[in-house]
PDB file of C-alpha atoms in Angstrom:
ATOM      1  CA  UNK A  20      -4.985  16.851 -18.211  1.00 62.00           C
ATOM      2  CA  UNK A  21      -6.174  15.825 -14.983  1.00 79.00           C
ATOM      3  CA  UNK A  22      -4.130  13.888 -12.556  1.00 95.00           C
ATOM      4  CA  UNK A  23      -4.719  10.079 -11.402  1.00 98.00           C
ATOM      5  CA  UNK A  24      -4.610   8.904  -8.381  1.00 98.00           C
ATOM      6  CA  UNK A  25      -3.631   5.135  -7.919  1.00 98.00           C
ATOM      7  CA  UNK A  26      -2.619   3.455  -4.485  1.00 98.00           C
ATOM      8  CA  UNK A  27      -1.279  -0.538  -4.580  1.00 98.00           C
ATOM      9  CA  UNK A  28      -2.169  -2.554  -1.992  1.00 98.00           C
ATOM     10  CA  UNK A  29      -1.542  -5.779  -0.389  1.00 96.00           C
ATOM     11  CA  UNK A  30      -0.257  -8.364   2.886  1.00 92.00           C
ATOM     12  CA  UNK A  31       3.735  -8.263   3.102  1.00 88.00           C
ATOM     13  CA  UNK A  32       5.640 -10.439  -0.597  1.00 86.00           C
ATOM     14  CA  UNK A  33       3.118  -9.115  -2.599  1.00 92.00           C
ATOM     15  CA  UNK A  34       4.857  -7.456  -4.846  1.00 91.00           C
ATOM     16  CA  UNK A  35       4.126  -3.632  -5.109  1.00 94.00           C
ATOM     17  CA  UNK A  36       7.064  -2.537  -5.542  1.00 92.00           C
ATOM     18  CA  UNK A  37       7.615  -4.670  -8.461  1.00 95.00           C
ATOM     19  CA  UNK A  38       4.391  -3.413  -9.899  1.00 97.00           C
ATOM     20  CA  UNK A  39       4.548  -0.514  -8.731  1.00 97.00           C
ATOM     21  CA  UNK A  40       7.703   0.334 -11.128  1.00 97.00           C
ATOM     22  CA  UNK A  41       6.230  -1.484 -14.074  1.00 98.00           C
ATOM     23  CA  UNK A  42       3.519   0.436 -14.218  1.00 98.00           C
ATOM     24  CA  UNK A  43       5.278   3.825 -13.249  1.00 98.00           C
ATOM     25  CA  UNK A  44       7.831   2.033 -16.381  1.00 97.00           C
ATOM     26  CA  UNK A  45       4.158   2.120 -18.581  1.00 96.00           C
ATOM     27  CA  UNK A  46       2.526   4.669 -18.142  1.00 97.00           C
ATOM     28  CA  UNK A  47       5.732   6.611 -18.534  1.00 96.00           C
ATOM     29  CA  UNK A  48       6.338   5.394 -21.891  1.00 94.00           C
ATOM     30  CA  UNK A  49       2.781   6.460 -22.496  1.00 92.00           C
ATOM     31  CA  UNK A  50       3.229  10.438 -21.849  1.00 93.00           C
ATOM     32  CA  UNK A  51       2.349   9.824 -18.547  1.00 95.00           C
ATOM     33  CA  UNK A  52       4.042  12.583 -16.239  1.00 96.00           C
ATOM     34  CA  UNK A  53       4.478  10.623 -13.048  1.00 98.00           C
ATOM     35  CA  UNK A  54       4.719  10.527  -9.221  1.00 98.00           C
ATOM     36  CA  UNK A  55       5.757   6.850  -7.494  1.00 98.00           C
ATOM     37  CA  UNK A  56       5.662   7.494  -2.957  1.00 98.00           C
ATOM     38  CA  UNK A  57       4.940   5.013  -0.503  1.00 97.00           C
ATOM     39  CA  UNK A  58       3.920   5.190   2.426  1.00 97.00           C
ATOM     40  CA  UNK A  59       5.315   5.440   5.665  1.00 95.00           C
ATOM     41  CA  UNK A  60       8.121   6.998   3.898  1.00 95.00           C
ATOM     42  CA  UNK A  61       7.041   9.703   1.333  1.00 96.00           C
ATOM     43  CA  UNK A  62       8.335  12.242   2.584  1.00 97.00           C
ATOM     44  CA  UNK A  63      11.667  13.839   5.203  1.00 96.00           C
ATOM     45  CA  UNK A  64       8.566  12.788   7.814  1.00 96.00           C
ATOM     46  CA  UNK A  65       7.608   9.493   7.051  1.00 94.00           C
ATOM     47  CA  UNK A  66      11.198   8.307   6.695  1.00 94.00           C
ATOM     48  CA  UNK A  67      11.328   8.788  10.495  1.00 94.00           C
ATOM     49  CA  UNK A  68       8.900   7.713  11.139  1.00 94.00           C
ATOM     50  CA  UNK A  69       9.348   4.034   8.524  1.00 91.00           C
ATOM     51  CA  UNK A  70      12.302   3.398  10.768  1.00 90.00           C
ATOM     52  CA  UNK A  71       9.562   3.649  14.058  1.00 87.00           C
ATOM     53  CA  UNK A  72       7.255   1.383  12.129  1.00 90.00           C
ATOM     54  CA  UNK A  73       8.657  -1.001  10.131  1.00 84.00           C
ATOM     55  CA  UNK A  74      12.340  -2.002  11.675  1.00 82.00           C
ATOM     56  CA  UNK A  75      12.699  -3.247  14.939  1.00 76.00           C
ATOM     57  CA  UNK A  76      13.236  -1.969  17.965  1.00 76.00           C
ATOM     58  CA  UNK A  77      13.106  -2.759  21.709  1.00 78.00           C
ATOM     59  CA  UNK A  78      10.813  -0.235  21.833  1.00 85.00           C
ATOM     60  CA  UNK A  79       8.090  -0.719  19.495  1.00 86.00           C
ATOM     61  CA  UNK A  80       4.238   1.651  19.155  1.00 90.00           C
ATOM     62  CA  UNK A  81       1.412  -0.386  20.977  1.00 95.00           C
ATOM     63  CA  UNK A  82      -1.276  -0.158  18.597  1.00 95.00           C
ATOM     64  CA  UNK A  83      -2.869   3.304  19.231  1.00 97.00           C
ATOM     65  CA  UNK A  84       0.408   4.188  18.545  1.00 96.00           C
ATOM     66  CA  UNK A  85       1.514   2.771  15.961  1.00 96.00           C
ATOM     67  CA  UNK A  86      -1.693   3.441  14.608  1.00 97.00           C
ATOM     68  CA  UNK A  87      -1.413   7.309  15.068  1.00 97.00           C
ATOM     69  CA  UNK A  88       1.738   7.611  13.435  1.00 96.00           C
ATOM     70  CA  UNK A  89       0.778   6.668  10.734  1.00 96.00           C
ATOM     71  CA  UNK A  90      -2.187   8.858  10.493  1.00 97.00           C
ATOM     72  CA  UNK A  91       0.681  11.656  10.698  1.00 97.00           C
ATOM     73  CA  UNK A  92       2.316  10.369   7.876  1.00 97.00           C
ATOM     74  CA  UNK A  93      -0.396  10.364   6.349  1.00 98.00           C
ATOM     75  CA  UNK A  94      -1.762  13.677   6.651  1.00 98.00           C
ATOM     76  CA  UNK A  95       1.424  15.478   6.166  1.00 98.00           C
ATOM     77  CA  UNK A  96       2.012  13.147   2.892  1.00 98.00           C
ATOM     78  CA  UNK A  97      -1.192  14.421   1.348  1.00 98.00           C
ATOM     79  CA  UNK A  98      -0.961  17.973   1.883  1.00 98.00           C
ATOM     80  CA  UNK A  99       2.727  18.509   0.946  1.00 98.00           C
ATOM     81  CA  UNK A 100       3.406  16.401  -1.815  1.00 98.00           C
ATOM     82  CA  UNK A 101       0.430  14.021  -3.195  1.00 98.00           C
ATOM     83  CA  UNK A 102      -2.325  16.850  -3.188  1.00 97.00           C
ATOM     84  CA  UNK A 103      -0.535  19.132  -4.968  1.00 97.00           C
ATOM     85  CA  UNK A 104       0.825  16.201  -7.547  1.00 98.00           C
ATOM     86  CA  UNK A 105      -2.735  15.768  -8.805  1.00 98.00           C
ATOM     87  CA  UNK A 106      -3.290  19.241  -8.778  1.00 97.00           C
ATOM     88  CA  UNK A 107      -0.368  19.185 -11.812  1.00 97.00           C
ATOM     89  CA  UNK A 108      -1.843  16.824 -13.845  1.00 96.00           C
ATOM     90  CA  UNK A 109       0.205  13.819 -12.442  1.00 98.00           C
ATOM     91  CA  UNK A 110      -0.399  10.369 -12.328  1.00 98.00           C
ATOM     92  CA  UNK A 111       0.669   9.412  -8.189  1.00 98.00           C
ATOM     93  CA  UNK A 112       1.160   6.200  -7.983  1.00 98.00           C
ATOM     94  CA  UNK A 113       1.086   4.789  -4.262  1.00 98.00           C
ATOM     95  CA  UNK A 114       2.688   2.313  -2.296  1.00 97.00           C
ATOM     96  CA  UNK A 115      -0.575   1.185   0.014  1.00 97.00           C
ATOM     97  CA  UNK A 116      -2.409   4.723   1.807  1.00 98.00           C
ATOM     98  CA  UNK A 117      -5.412   4.601   4.736  1.00 98.00           C
ATOM     99  CA  UNK A 118      -6.286   0.906   3.169  1.00 98.00           C
ATOM    100  CA  UNK A 119      -3.100  -0.450   4.861  1.00 97.00           C
ATOM    101  CA  UNK A 120      -3.974   1.361   8.339  1.00 98.00           C
ATOM    102  CA  UNK A 121      -7.830  -0.609   7.972  1.00 98.00           C
ATOM    103  CA  UNK A 122      -6.514  -3.953   6.991  1.00 98.00           C
ATOM    104  CA  UNK A 123      -2.981  -3.553   9.424  1.00 96.00           C
ATOM    105  CA  UNK A 124      -4.156  -1.954  12.923  1.00 97.00           C
ATOM    106  CA  UNK A 125      -7.762  -2.174  12.075  1.00 98.00           C
ATOM    107  CA  UNK A 126      -8.256  -5.828  11.347  1.00 98.00           C
ATOM    108  CA  UNK A 127      -4.425  -6.862  11.917  1.00 97.00           C
ATOM    109  CA  UNK A 128      -4.676  -5.751  15.891  1.00 97.00           C
ATOM    110  CA  UNK A 129      -8.108  -5.397  16.601  1.00 97.00           C
ATOM    111  CA  UNK A 130      -8.626  -1.915  16.817  1.00 98.00           C
ATOM    112  CA  UNK A 131     -12.297  -0.366  16.210  1.00 98.00           C
ATOM    113  CA  UNK A 132     -12.358   0.178  12.918  1.00 98.00           C
ATOM    114  CA  UNK A 133     -14.770   2.911  13.283  1.00 97.00           C
ATOM    115  CA  UNK A 134     -12.560   4.618  15.128  1.00 97.00           C
ATOM    116  CA  UNK A 135      -9.663   3.848  12.456  1.00 98.00           C
ATOM    117  CA  UNK A 136     -12.130   4.879   9.540  1.00 98.00           C
ATOM    118  CA  UNK A 137     -13.081   7.980  11.124  1.00 97.00           C
ATOM    119  CA  UNK A 138      -8.880   8.966  11.127  1.00 97.00           C
ATOM    120  CA  UNK A 139      -8.632   7.515   7.352  1.00 98.00           C
ATOM    121  CA  UNK A 140     -10.837  10.297   6.705  1.00 97.00           C
ATOM    122  CA  UNK A 141      -9.355  12.875   8.937  1.00 97.00           C
ATOM    123  CA  UNK A 142      -5.448  11.951   8.111  1.00 98.00           C
ATOM    124  CA  UNK A 143      -6.978  11.925   4.196  1.00 98.00           C
ATOM    125  CA  UNK A 144      -8.652  15.167   3.767  1.00 97.00           C
ATOM    126  CA  UNK A 145     -10.818  13.026   2.262  1.00 96.00           C
ATOM    127  CA  UNK A 146      -8.591  12.119  -0.840  1.00 97.00           C
ATOM    128  CA  UNK A 147      -9.167   9.009  -2.067  1.00 97.00           C
ATOM    129  CA  UNK A 148      -7.444   6.633  -4.151  1.00 98.00           C
ATOM    130  CA  UNK A 149      -9.922   6.511  -8.399  1.00 98.00           C
ATOM    131  CA  UNK A 150      -8.616   3.001  -8.485  1.00 98.00           C
ATOM    132  CA  UNK A 151      -6.770   0.604  -5.519  1.00 98.00           C
ATOM    133  CA  UNK A 152      -5.153  -2.634  -6.598  1.00 98.00           C
ATOM    134  CA  UNK A 153      -5.131  -5.375  -4.220  1.00 98.00           C
ATOM    135  CA  UNK A 154      -2.657  -7.733  -4.646  1.00 98.00           C
ATOM    136  CA  UNK A 155      -3.829 -10.974  -3.308  1.00 96.00           C
ATOM    137  CA  UNK A 156      -1.947 -13.790  -2.152  1.00 93.00           C
ATOM    138  CA  UNK A 157      -1.414 -16.474   1.181  1.00 92.00           C
ATOM    139  CA  UNK A 158       0.285 -15.555   3.569  1.00 87.00           C
ATOM    140  CA  UNK A 159       2.556 -17.486   4.044  1.00 86.00           C
ATOM    141  CA  UNK A 160       3.875 -17.000   0.563  1.00 85.00           C
ATOM    142  CA  UNK A 161       3.986 -13.684   0.654  1.00 75.00           C
ATOM    143  CA  UNK A 162       6.242 -13.363   4.058  1.00 81.00           C
ATOM    144  CA  UNK A 163       8.843 -15.724   3.319  1.00 79.00           C
ATOM    145  CA  UNK A 164       8.179 -13.738  -0.083  1.00 78.00           C
ATOM    146  CA  UNK A 165       9.615 -10.736   2.036  1.00 76.00           C
ATOM    147  CA  UNK A 166      11.690 -12.641   3.822  1.00 72.00           C
ATOM    148  CA  UNK A 167      14.022 -13.593   1.261  1.00 75.00           C
ATOM    149  CA  UNK A 168      13.789 -10.569  -0.264  1.00 73.00           C
ATOM    150  CA  UNK A 169      14.875  -9.071   2.236  1.00 67.00           C
ATOM    151  CA  UNK A 170      17.582 -11.832   3.306  1.00 66.00           C
ATOM    152  CA  UNK A 171      19.569 -10.763  -0.465  1.00 65.00           C
ATOM    153  CA  UNK A 172      19.576  -7.094  -0.025  1.00 65.00           C
ATOM    154  CA  UNK A 173      21.969  -4.755   1.810  1.00 65.00           C
ATOM    155  CA  UNK A 174      20.037  -2.086   2.959  1.00 63.00           C
ATOM    156  CA  UNK A 175      18.413  -1.699   6.344  1.00 63.00           C
ATOM    157  CA  UNK A 176      16.028  -4.574   7.789  1.00 64.00           C
ATOM    158  CA  UNK A 177      12.153  -3.652   7.560  1.00 62.00           C
ATOM    159  CA  UNK A 178      10.736  -7.159  10.150  1.00 73.00           C
ATOM    160  CA  UNK A 179       9.174  -6.352  12.192  1.00 76.00           C
ATOM    161  CA  UNK A 180       5.830  -7.406  10.760  1.00 81.00           C
ATOM    162  CA  UNK A 181       7.519 -10.213   9.069  1.00 79.00           C
ATOM    163  CA  UNK A 182       7.747 -11.484  12.796  1.00 79.00           C
ATOM    164  CA  UNK A 183       4.080 -11.258  13.446  1.00 83.00           C
ATOM    165  CA  UNK A 184       2.472 -14.260  14.105  1.00 87.00           C
ATOM    166  CA  UNK A 185       0.690 -16.256  10.732  1.00 91.00           C
ATOM    167  CA  UNK A 186      -1.966 -16.097  12.641  1.00 94.00           C
ATOM    168  CA  UNK A 187      -2.232 -11.750  12.381  1.00 93.00           C
ATOM    169  CA  UNK A 188      -1.379 -11.384   8.617  1.00 93.00           C
ATOM    170  CA  UNK A 189      -4.361 -14.008   7.949  1.00 95.00           C
ATOM    171  CA  UNK A 190      -6.636 -11.619   9.315  1.00 97.00           C
ATOM    172  CA  UNK A 191      -4.281  -7.965   7.390  1.00 96.00           C
ATOM    173  CA  UNK A 192      -5.324 -10.335   4.344  1.00 97.00           C
ATOM    174  CA  UNK A 193      -8.973 -10.655   5.496  1.00 97.00           C
ATOM    175  CA  UNK A 194      -9.964  -7.559   5.634  1.00 97.00           C
ATOM    176  CA  UNK A 195      -8.458  -6.116   3.223  1.00 98.00           C
ATOM    177  CA  UNK A 196     -10.620  -8.247   1.478  1.00 98.00           C
ATOM    178  CA  UNK A 197     -13.989  -7.472   3.194  1.00 98.00           C
ATOM    179  CA  UNK A 198     -12.965  -3.387   1.868  1.00 98.00           C
ATOM    180  CA  UNK A 199     -12.062  -4.984  -2.023  1.00 98.00           C
ATOM    181  CA  UNK A 200     -16.293  -6.530  -1.171  1.00 98.00           C
ATOM    182  CA  UNK A 201     -17.294  -2.860   0.291  1.00 98.00           C
ATOM    183  CA  UNK A 202     -16.005  -1.314  -2.262  1.00 97.00           C
ATOM    184  CA  UNK A 203     -15.731  -3.199  -5.486  1.00 97.00           C
ATOM    185  CA  UNK A 204     -16.022   0.129  -7.656  1.00 96.00           C
ATOM    186  CA  UNK A 205     -12.776   1.555  -6.341  1.00 98.00           C
ATOM    187  CA  UNK A 206     -10.949  -1.467  -4.947  1.00 98.00           C
ATOM    188  CA  UNK A 207      -9.638  -4.482  -7.508  1.00 98.00           C
ATOM    189  CA  UNK A 208      -8.592  -7.389  -6.124  1.00 98.00           C
ATOM    190  CA  UNK A 209      -5.521  -8.959  -8.393  1.00 98.00           C
ATOM    191  CA  UNK A 210      -4.165 -12.380  -7.755  1.00 96.00           C
ATOM    192  CA  UNK A 211      -0.040 -12.437  -7.270  1.00 95.00           C
ATOM    193  CA  UNK A 212       0.919 -15.604  -8.472  1.00 92.00           C
ATOM    194  CA  UNK A 213       2.745 -15.700 -11.302  1.00 92.00           C
ATOM    195  CA  UNK A 214       6.011 -14.100 -12.932  1.00 94.00           C
ATOM    196  CA  UNK A 215       6.010 -10.471 -12.774  1.00 95.00           C
ATOM    197  CA  UNK A 216       5.417  -9.998 -16.231  1.00 97.00           C
ATOM    198  CA  UNK A 217       2.329 -12.234 -15.838  1.00 97.00           C
ATOM    199  CA  UNK A 218       1.141 -10.380 -12.540  1.00 97.00           C
ATOM    200  CA  UNK A 219       1.723  -6.828 -14.674  1.00 97.00           C
ATOM    201  CA  UNK A 220      -0.947  -7.305 -17.759  1.00 97.00           C
ATOM    202  CA  UNK A 221      -2.922  -8.482 -14.155  1.00 98.00           C
ATOM    203  CA  UNK A 222      -2.663  -4.347 -13.236  1.00 98.00           C
ATOM    204  CA  UNK A 223      -2.797  -2.942 -16.159  1.00 97.00           C
ATOM    205  CA  UNK A 224      -6.420  -4.793 -16.940  1.00 97.00           C
ATOM    206  CA  UNK A 225      -7.493  -3.492 -13.531  1.00 98.00           C
ATOM    207  CA  UNK A 226      -6.542   0.009 -14.082  1.00 97.00           C
ATOM    208  CA  UNK A 227      -6.453   0.613 -18.065  1.00 96.00           C
ATOM    209  CA  UNK A 228      -9.776   1.847 -18.147  1.00 95.00           C
ATOM    210  CA  UNK A 229      -8.592   4.702 -16.317  1.00 96.00           C
ATOM    211  CA  UNK A 230      -6.305   5.796 -19.365  1.00 92.00           C
ATOM    212  CA  UNK A 231      -9.274   5.200 -22.163  1.00 82.00           C
ATOM    213  CA  UNK A 232      -7.062   7.196 -25.003  1.00 69.00           C
ATOM    214  CA  UNK A 233      -3.981   4.458 -23.899  1.00 54.00           C
ATOM    215  CA  UNK A 234      -6.339   1.711 -23.062  1.00 46.00           C
ATOM    216  CA  UNK A 235      -6.078  -0.780 -26.089  1.00 44.00           C
TER     217      UNK A 235
END
């Protein structure tokens, strides 16, 4: 059985982790071998890079350094986790991928878009998802959701991006929407409002054609 590569994208607090967990549960119930992973942090090396990228620091990376750190994480992740799983026939569900770098570091940070696209191509080795679900939510709501969730968490606080000005998050959302408009066959926009079950039904509608034996 051929592997399937699905990614979930979206700004802060759009519910990507919840929806990935629900989608994984649904696919496993249908007999599919599912690998859940994320960027950054899908490998031991990525976990260390994640600390540098998403936690507050007295010496945060400048935008170009941030871009290169994400690329390093992605190159290692694709080579050691994603490609081997796909070759083994798994469904790979990834929390963020190369689209996030274009949206955040390109549109959000204002780095040269062509340079980001070129670096993404090098880091991915040309591997792109069969389908990307973009969870869309106004950034005012998403950032508030994320901060509330982290306030109730006992784990490390990952709030470096939440601390950015609202204008940054709006540019990120605009970037994601531009990506979706340019690649409508790959990227499906899903409204992220409502309860998790309602959003999960929309997510399944956006990917079910990739699983024709179980689409109904």
